[in-house]
Short mmCIF file of C-alpha atoms and ligand atoms in Angstrom, two decimals:
data_model
loop_
_atom_site.label_atom_id
_atom_site.label_comp_id
_atom_site.label_asym_id
_atom_site.label_seq_id
_atom_site.Cartn_x
_atom_site.Cartn_y
_atom_site.Cartn_z
CA MET A 1 0.00 0.00 0.00
CA ALA A 2 2.79 2.39 -0.70
CA MET A 3 0.95 5.49 -1.52
CA LYS A 4 3.21 7.96 -3.12
CA ALA A 5 0.67 10.56 -2.37
CA PRO A 6 1.43 12.77 0.38
CA ALA A 7 -1.77 14.27 1.61
CA SER A 8 -2.23 10.99 3.36
CA SER A 9 0.47 11.00 5.91
CA ASN A 10 -2.28 10.11 8.27
CA SER A 11 -2.44 6.42 7.87
CA TYR A 12 -5.26 4.75 6.16
CA LEU A 13 -3.65 1.51 7.14
CA LEU A 14 -5.09 1.82 10.55
CA LEU A 15 -8.70 1.91 9.60
CA ALA A 16 -10.72 0.09 12.11
CA PRO A 17 -13.93 -1.32 10.67
CA LEU A 18 -13.42 -3.98 8.14
CA ALA A 19 -16.00 -2.64 5.80
CA LEU A 20 -14.26 0.68 5.80
CA LEU A 21 -10.90 -0.81 5.19
CA LEU A 22 -12.23 -2.77 2.30
CA LEU A 23 -13.90 0.21 0.87
CA ALA A 24 -11.02 2.58 1.35
CA ALA A 25 -8.49 0.43 -0.36
CA VAL A 26 -10.55 -1.21 -2.98
CA VAL A 27 -11.24 0.00 -6.41
CA PHE A 28 -13.81 -1.84 -8.36
CA LEU A 29 -13.59 -1.60 -12.06
CA LEU A 30 -16.25 -2.80 -14.36
CA PRO A 31 -17.09 -6.40 -13.66
CA SER A 32 -18.50 -8.95 -15.93
CA LEU A 33 -20.74 -7.30 -18.50
CA ASN A 34 -18.61 -8.49 -21.35
CA GLY A 35 -16.66 -11.18 -19.66
CA ALA A 36 -14.28 -8.76 -18.10
CA ARG A 37 -11.87 -10.60 -15.97
CA VAL A 38 -11.32 -9.88 -12.37
CA GLY A 39 -7.72 -9.61 -11.46
CA SER A 40 -5.79 -8.25 -8.59
CA ASP A 41 -3.45 -5.35 -8.72
CA GLY A 42 -1.20 -5.95 -5.81
CA GLY A 43 -0.15 -2.57 -4.55
CA LEU A 44 -3.48 -1.32 -3.45
CA GLY A 45 -5.44 -4.49 -3.12
CA VAL A 46 -7.30 -3.40 -6.16
CA LEU A 47 -10.05 -5.49 -7.57
CA CYS A 48 -9.79 -4.85 -11.14
CA ALA A 49 -11.64 -5.99 -14.17
CA ARG A 50 -10.17 -5.35 -17.53
CA ARG A 51 -12.03 -5.51 -20.71
CA SER A 52 -10.78 -7.01 -23.83
CA ALA A 53 -12.19 -4.39 -26.11
CA GLY A 54 -12.76 -1.06 -24.59
CA ALA A 55 -15.09 1.04 -26.57
CA GLU A 56 -18.53 -0.14 -25.59
CA ASP A 57 -18.06 0.18 -21.89
CA TYR A 58 -21.32 1.78 -21.09
CA THR A 59 -23.46 1.20 -24.07
CA VAL A 60 -26.71 -0.38 -23.21
CA ALA A 61 -28.17 -0.43 -26.64
CA ALA A 62 -25.52 -2.33 -28.54
CA PRO A 63 -23.87 -0.10 -31.10
CA ALA A 64 -25.11 -0.77 -34.58
CA ALA A 65 -23.11 -3.65 -36.01
CA PRO A 66 -20.00 -3.62 -33.84
CA LYS A 67 -17.14 -3.73 -36.26
CA GLU A 68 -14.59 -6.40 -35.62
CA GLU A 69 -12.52 -4.84 -32.84
CA GLU A 70 -11.55 -1.44 -34.09
CA LYS A 71 -8.38 -0.35 -32.45
CA PRO A 72 -9.05 2.63 -30.22
CA GLU A 73 -7.41 5.86 -31.33
CA LEU A 74 -7.52 7.29 -27.88
CA SER A 75 -8.40 6.39 -24.35
CA LEU A 76 -10.06 8.52 -21.73
CA LEU A 77 -10.82 8.04 -18.08
CA VAL A 78 -13.77 10.10 -16.91
CA GLY A 79 -13.83 10.63 -13.16
CA VAL A 80 -17.13 11.94 -11.85
CA LEU A 81 -16.41 13.50 -8.48
CA THR A 82 -19.42 12.86 -6.32
CA MET A 83 -20.37 12.40 -2.70
CA PRO A 84 -21.67 9.32 -0.93
CA LYS A 85 -25.09 10.69 -0.07
CA ARG A 86 -25.94 11.57 -3.63
CA TYR A 87 -27.38 8.15 -4.48
CA GLU A 88 -30.24 9.33 -6.60
CA ARG A 89 -28.14 11.74 -8.59
CA ARG A 90 -25.56 9.03 -9.22
CA ASP A 91 -28.25 6.73 -10.54
CA ILE A 92 -29.29 9.37 -13.01
CA VAL A 93 -25.76 10.18 -14.06
CA ARG A 94 -25.01 6.49 -14.51
CA LEU A 95 -27.98 6.13 -16.80
CA ALA A 96 -26.95 9.27 -18.65
CA TYR A 97 -23.61 7.67 -19.49
CA ALA A 98 -25.05 4.23 -20.14
CA LEU A 99 -27.61 5.42 -22.65
CA GLN A 100 -25.26 7.43 -24.81
CA PRO A 101 -23.92 6.18 -28.07
CA ALA A 102 -20.42 4.85 -27.54
CA ALA A 103 -17.58 7.04 -28.73
CA ALA A 104 -16.17 5.67 -31.95
CA ARG A 105 -12.69 4.18 -31.80
CA ALA A 106 -12.14 5.27 -28.25
CA ARG A 107 -11.69 3.46 -24.98
CA VAL A 108 -13.67 5.43 -22.45
CA ASP A 109 -14.24 4.41 -18.85
CA VAL A 110 -16.42 6.31 -16.44
CA ARG A 111 -15.80 6.09 -12.70
CA PHE A 112 -17.49 7.68 -9.73
CA VAL A 113 -14.84 9.07 -7.45
CA PHE A 114 -15.02 9.33 -3.67
CA CYS A 115 -12.64 10.10 -0.91
CA ARG A 116 -12.61 7.76 2.02
CA VAL A 117 -16.17 7.25 3.17
CA ALA A 118 -16.28 7.98 6.87
CA ASP A 119 -19.95 7.39 7.61
CA PRO A 120 -20.48 3.68 8.29
CA VAL A 121 -23.91 3.60 6.65
CA ASP A 122 -22.64 5.25 3.51
CA ALA A 123 -19.63 2.95 3.56
CA GLN A 124 -21.97 -0.05 3.35
CA LEU A 125 -24.18 1.43 0.69
CA VAL A 126 -21.36 2.68 -1.47
CA ALA A 127 -19.69 -0.72 -1.17
CA LEU A 128 -22.91 -2.28 -2.41
CA GLU A 129 -23.02 0.12 -5.29
CA ALA A 130 -19.41 -0.58 -6.13
CA ALA A 131 -20.06 -4.31 -6.12
CA ARG A 132 -23.11 -3.95 -8.31
CA HIS A 133 -21.82 -1.45 -10.82
CA GLY A 134 -18.09 -1.82 -10.67
CA ASP A 135 -17.55 1.83 -11.44
CA VAL A 136 -16.52 3.22 -8.09
CA VAL A 137 -13.10 4.52 -7.15
CA VAL A 138 -12.33 5.36 -3.54
CA LEU A 139 -9.23 7.45 -3.05
CA GLY A 140 -7.01 6.82 -0.09
CA GLY A 141 -5.55 10.29 0.08
CA CYS A 142 -8.51 12.36 1.18
CA GLU A 143 -11.48 12.37 3.52
CA GLU A 144 -14.92 12.65 2.04
CA ASN A 145 -16.30 15.15 4.51
CA MET A 146 -13.48 17.62 4.22
CA ASN A 147 -13.75 18.61 0.64
CA HIS A 148 -10.14 19.64 0.51
CA GLY A 149 -7.76 18.34 -2.01
CA LYS A 150 -10.09 15.89 -3.69
CA THR A 151 -9.12 16.89 -7.19
CA HIS A 152 -5.48 16.67 -6.26
CA ALA A 153 -6.03 13.25 -4.71
CA TYR A 154 -7.85 12.13 -7.83
CA LEU A 155 -5.36 13.39 -10.39
CA SER A 156 -2.41 12.18 -8.42
CA SER A 157 -3.87 8.73 -7.70
CA VAL A 158 -4.93 7.89 -11.21
CA PRO A 159 -1.46 7.29 -12.67
CA ARG A 160 -0.81 4.68 -10.01
CA LEU A 161 -4.29 3.15 -9.85
CA PHE A 162 -4.39 2.64 -13.57
CA ALA A 163 -0.69 2.11 -14.17
CA SER A 164 -1.30 -1.25 -15.77
CA SER A 165 -3.45 0.21 -18.53
CA PRO A 166 -2.87 3.92 -18.73
CA TYR A 167 -5.19 6.27 -20.52
CA ASP A 168 -4.21 9.01 -22.93
CA TYR A 169 -6.39 11.46 -21.07
CA VAL A 170 -7.83 11.89 -17.61
CA MET A 171 -10.96 13.91 -17.07
CA LYS A 172 -12.37 15.40 -13.92
CA THR A 173 -16.04 16.21 -13.97
CA ASP A 174 -18.94 16.57 -11.56
CA ASP A 175 -22.30 14.95 -10.98
CA ASP A 176 -24.20 17.98 -12.23
CA THR A 177 -22.61 17.83 -15.66
CA TYR A 178 -24.06 15.96 -18.61
CA LEU A 179 -21.06 15.00 -20.67
CA ARG A 180 -21.50 13.82 -24.23
CA VAL A 181 -18.65 11.43 -24.46
CA ALA A 182 -18.64 10.89 -28.21
CA ALA A 183 -18.45 14.63 -28.84
CA LEU A 184 -15.59 14.98 -26.40
CA ALA A 185 -13.74 12.04 -27.92
CA ASP A 186 -14.09 13.64 -31.34
CA GLU A 187 -12.55 16.83 -29.96
CA LEU A 188 -9.65 14.91 -28.48
CA ARG A 189 -9.01 12.69 -31.46
CA GLY A 190 -6.91 15.18 -33.37
CA LYS A 191 -5.24 16.76 -30.36
CA PRO A 192 -1.79 16.04 -29.03
CA ARG A 193 -1.59 13.26 -26.47
CA ASP A 194 0.86 15.17 -24.29
CA ASP A 195 0.83 18.34 -22.24
CA VAL A 196 -2.89 18.86 -22.77
CA TYR A 197 -5.29 20.87 -20.60
CA LEU A 198 -8.72 21.18 -22.15
CA GLY A 199 -12.07 22.39 -20.97
CA TYR A 200 -14.15 25.47 -20.50
CA GLY A 201 -11.46 28.13 -20.34
CA TYR A 202 -12.00 30.72 -17.69
CA ALA A 203 -10.59 34.05 -18.76
CA MET A 204 -8.89 35.97 -15.99
CA GLY A 205 -6.23 38.60 -15.52
CA GLY A 206 -6.01 39.26 -19.23
CA GLN A 207 -5.29 35.62 -19.99
CA PRO A 208 -7.69 33.64 -22.12
CA MET A 209 -7.65 30.43 -20.10
CA PRO A 210 -5.45 30.39 -17.04
CA PHE A 211 -7.68 27.62 -15.71
CA MET A 212 -10.57 25.42 -16.73
CA HIS A 213 -13.98 25.57 -15.14
CA GLY A 214 -14.83 22.74 -12.78
CA MET A 215 -17.74 21.49 -14.89
CA GLY A 216 -15.20 19.25 -16.54
CA TYR A 217 -11.67 19.31 -17.84
CA VAL A 218 -9.21 16.95 -19.39
CA VAL A 219 -5.50 16.61 -18.85
CA SER A 220 -3.23 14.26 -20.68
CA TRP A 221 -1.72 11.33 -18.81
CA ASP A 222 1.69 12.97 -18.56
CA VAL A 223 0.13 15.96 -16.83
CA ALA A 224 -1.65 13.75 -14.30
CA THR A 225 1.62 11.93 -13.75
CA TRP A 226 3.39 15.20 -13.17
CA VAL A 227 0.74 16.22 -10.62
CA SER A 228 1.29 12.96 -8.79
CA THR A 229 4.97 13.71 -8.30
CA ALA A 230 4.96 17.49 -7.91
CA GLU A 231 6.06 18.07 -4.33
CA GLU A 232 5.84 21.79 -4.90
CA ILE A 233 2.04 21.67 -4.99
CA LEU A 234 1.96 20.32 -1.47
CA ALA A 235 4.78 22.49 -0.26
CA ARG A 236 2.77 25.55 -1.24
CA ASN A 237 -0.44 24.15 0.30
CA ASP A 238 -1.89 24.52 -3.13
CA THR A 239 -4.44 21.80 -2.63
CA GLU A 240 -6.46 24.12 -0.41
CA GLY A 241 -8.90 26.59 -1.83
CA PRO A 242 -10.88 26.61 -5.03
CA GLU A 243 -9.53 23.47 -6.54
CA ASP A 244 -10.26 23.92 -10.18
CA LEU A 245 -8.60 27.28 -10.16
CA MET A 246 -5.72 25.71 -8.27
CA VAL A 247 -5.21 23.11 -10.96
CA GLY A 248 -4.60 25.98 -13.36
CA LYS A 249 -2.19 27.54 -10.89
CA TRP A 250 -0.15 24.34 -10.52
CA LEU A 251 0.15 23.99 -14.24
CA ASN A 252 0.85 27.65 -14.92
CA LEU A 253 3.63 27.88 -12.36
CA ALA A 254 5.24 24.74 -13.70
CA GLY A 255 4.73 25.54 -17.36
CA ARG A 256 2.59 22.44 -17.86
CA GLY A 257 -0.52 21.80 -19.85
CA ARG A 258 0.62 24.13 -22.58
CA ASN A 259 -1.53 22.50 -25.21
CA ARG A 260 -4.59 24.30 -23.96
CA TYR A 261 -7.99 24.17 -25.56
CA ASP A 262 -11.10 26.07 -24.76
CA LEU A 263 -14.30 24.25 -25.65
CA LYS A 264 -16.58 27.21 -25.11
CA PRO A 265 -19.30 27.53 -26.25
CA ARG A 266 -19.76 23.77 -26.57
CA MET A 267 -19.34 23.49 -22.82
CA TYR A 268 -21.67 25.74 -20.85
CA ASP A 269 -23.93 26.26 -17.89
CA LEU A 270 -27.58 25.54 -18.45
CA SER A 271 -29.52 28.75 -17.97
CA TRP A 272 -32.23 29.23 -15.40
CA ASP A 273 -34.88 28.91 -18.10
CA MET A 274 -33.19 25.85 -19.57
CA ASP A 275 -33.35 27.38 -23.02
CA ASN A 276 -29.73 27.37 -24.09
CA PHE A 277 -29.10 23.74 -24.98
CA ARG A 278 -27.20 23.35 -28.22
CA PRO A 279 -27.01 20.38 -30.56
CA ASP A 280 -23.20 20.36 -30.63
CA THR A 281 -22.90 20.21 -26.84
CA VAL A 282 -19.84 18.60 -25.34
CA ALA A 283 -20.90 19.23 -21.75
CA VAL A 284 -23.76 21.04 -20.10
CA HIS A 285 -23.43 21.93 -16.46
CA MET A 286 -25.73 23.04 -13.63
CA LEU A 287 -28.02 20.05 -13.85
CA LYS A 288 -28.77 20.38 -10.20
CA ASP A 289 -32.16 18.76 -9.96
CA ASN A 290 -34.21 16.08 -11.65
CA ARG A 291 -36.16 18.59 -13.66
CA ARG A 292 -33.00 19.84 -15.30
CA TRP A 293 -31.77 16.33 -16.01
CA ALA A 294 -35.13 15.52 -17.54
CA ALA A 295 -34.83 18.57 -19.78
CA ALA A 296 -31.42 17.38 -20.95
CA PHE A 297 -32.63 13.86 -21.71
CA SER A 298 -35.52 15.29 -23.62
CA TYR A 299 -33.44 17.78 -25.59
CA PHE A 300 -30.81 15.22 -26.55
CA ASN A 301 -33.45 12.69 -27.56
CA VAL A 302 -32.23 10.17 -25.03
CA THR A 303 -35.77 9.08 -24.34
CA ALA A 304 -37.16 9.65 -27.81
CA GLY A 305 -39.19 6.69 -28.95
CA ILE A 306 -39.63 5.26 -25.47
CA ASN A 307 -43.35 5.29 -24.88
CA LEU A 308 -44.11 4.50 -21.27
CA HIS A 309 -47.73 3.78 -22.11
CA HIS A 310 -46.70 0.84 -24.20
CA LEU A 311 -44.61 -0.65 -21.47
CA SER A 312 -47.37 -2.37 -19.57
CA PRO A 313 -47.14 -6.14 -19.44
C1 LIG B 1 0.89 24.94 4.90
O1 LIG B 1 -0.02 24.58 5.92
C2 LIG B 1 0.61 24.14 7.12
C3 LIG B 1 -0.46 23.64 8.06
O2 LIG B 1 -1.63 24.41 7.98
C4 LIG B 1 1.43 25.29 7.71
O3 LIG B 1 2.07 24.87 8.88
C5 LIG B 1 2.45 25.73 6.69
O4 LIG B 1 3.16 26.84 7.15
C6 LIG B 1 1.79 26.07 5.36
N1 LIG B 1 2.81 26.32 4.36
C7 LIG B 1 2.76 27.36 3.53
C8 LIG B 1 3.87 27.47 2.56
O5 LIG B 1 1.87 28.18 3.58
C1 LIG B 2 -33.78 15.17 -31.69
O1 LIG B 2 -34.65 14.62 -32.66
C2 LIG B 2 -35.28 15.60 -33.47
C3 LIG B 2 -36.31 14.89 -34.34
O2 LIG B 2 -35.72 13.83 -35.01
C4 LIG B 2 -34.21 16.31 -34.29
O3 LIG B 2 -34.81 17.30 -35.12
C5 LIG B 2 -33.22 16.96 -33.36
O4 LIG B 2 -32.17 17.54 -34.09
C6 LIG B 2 -32.65 15.95 -32.36
N1 LIG B 2 -31.88 16.66 -31.38
C7 LIG B 2 -30.59 16.43 -31.14
C8 LIG B 2 -29.93 17.26 -30.09
O5 LIG B 2 -29.95 15.57 -31.72
#
């Protein structure tokens, strides 16, 4: 359990309750759907299922005529930072990802990311969820109820957690963002695979995009790897404070993430009146209640052709 990450000098080795220990150290990756195999990744006691072909991870409706194993052109890990108590929201977000068309020629995995779950009830329920869905990652380096340093813990854990099958890109997003994975993959396809920082650029201090808005941003694997080793971030206490802005600060001070891309206006906040959806959306943010999620599903035709009245037995 050698955790290179630093924020966790307090030992998570000493966790008392067994359930907690299990939960804290265990990462479930997608089990079974397509005969994924369950292996064990020593270091962290990681339960880990790897798929043979990656692209259709969360397609429920099988993609029209799956071609014979197209080699992915890029791979992307999407980490949805969420909190234990948000069970209902997570259900909705899970469905939102599951019912999207798969991104062509891309290996995309979606994981729900938690810090250590302190509450014993939540620990049980999240463990259940992890076992059922296999899409939960629990980080050792942060506490769920503190809300400090979660993004840092995420970005700096990923290179180690997924060392055996690295991704080209690592995304951080939230559970009030509807991400259209295929559109994002198409944006990434032609981009460099190194030194990338992409998202909704937030103009500040005369710079066009010193940092990316927290609705969702992507860094390349090398950038995440750099974050995981950058002692300077911790030395400056730069994991405290508004984290998404901080990510920009880390990168700016170190001259990283220089391949920077602003996906405005294809990433945006949904307005109060919910009237600014656009067909070329990559991500729409501020889906903070069921009504707003419903509006998104309706606009993007996710539920088109599903007639509930015909679903009686
Ligand atoms: C970082 O935080 C610690 C504990 O709060 C403090 O002792 C230290 O002086 C801080 N370092 C900097 C560079 O601000
Ligand atoms: C949803 O379907 C309608 C009717 O087919 C179509 O006109 C519209 O462009 C679709 N919307 C999106 C976002 O694809």
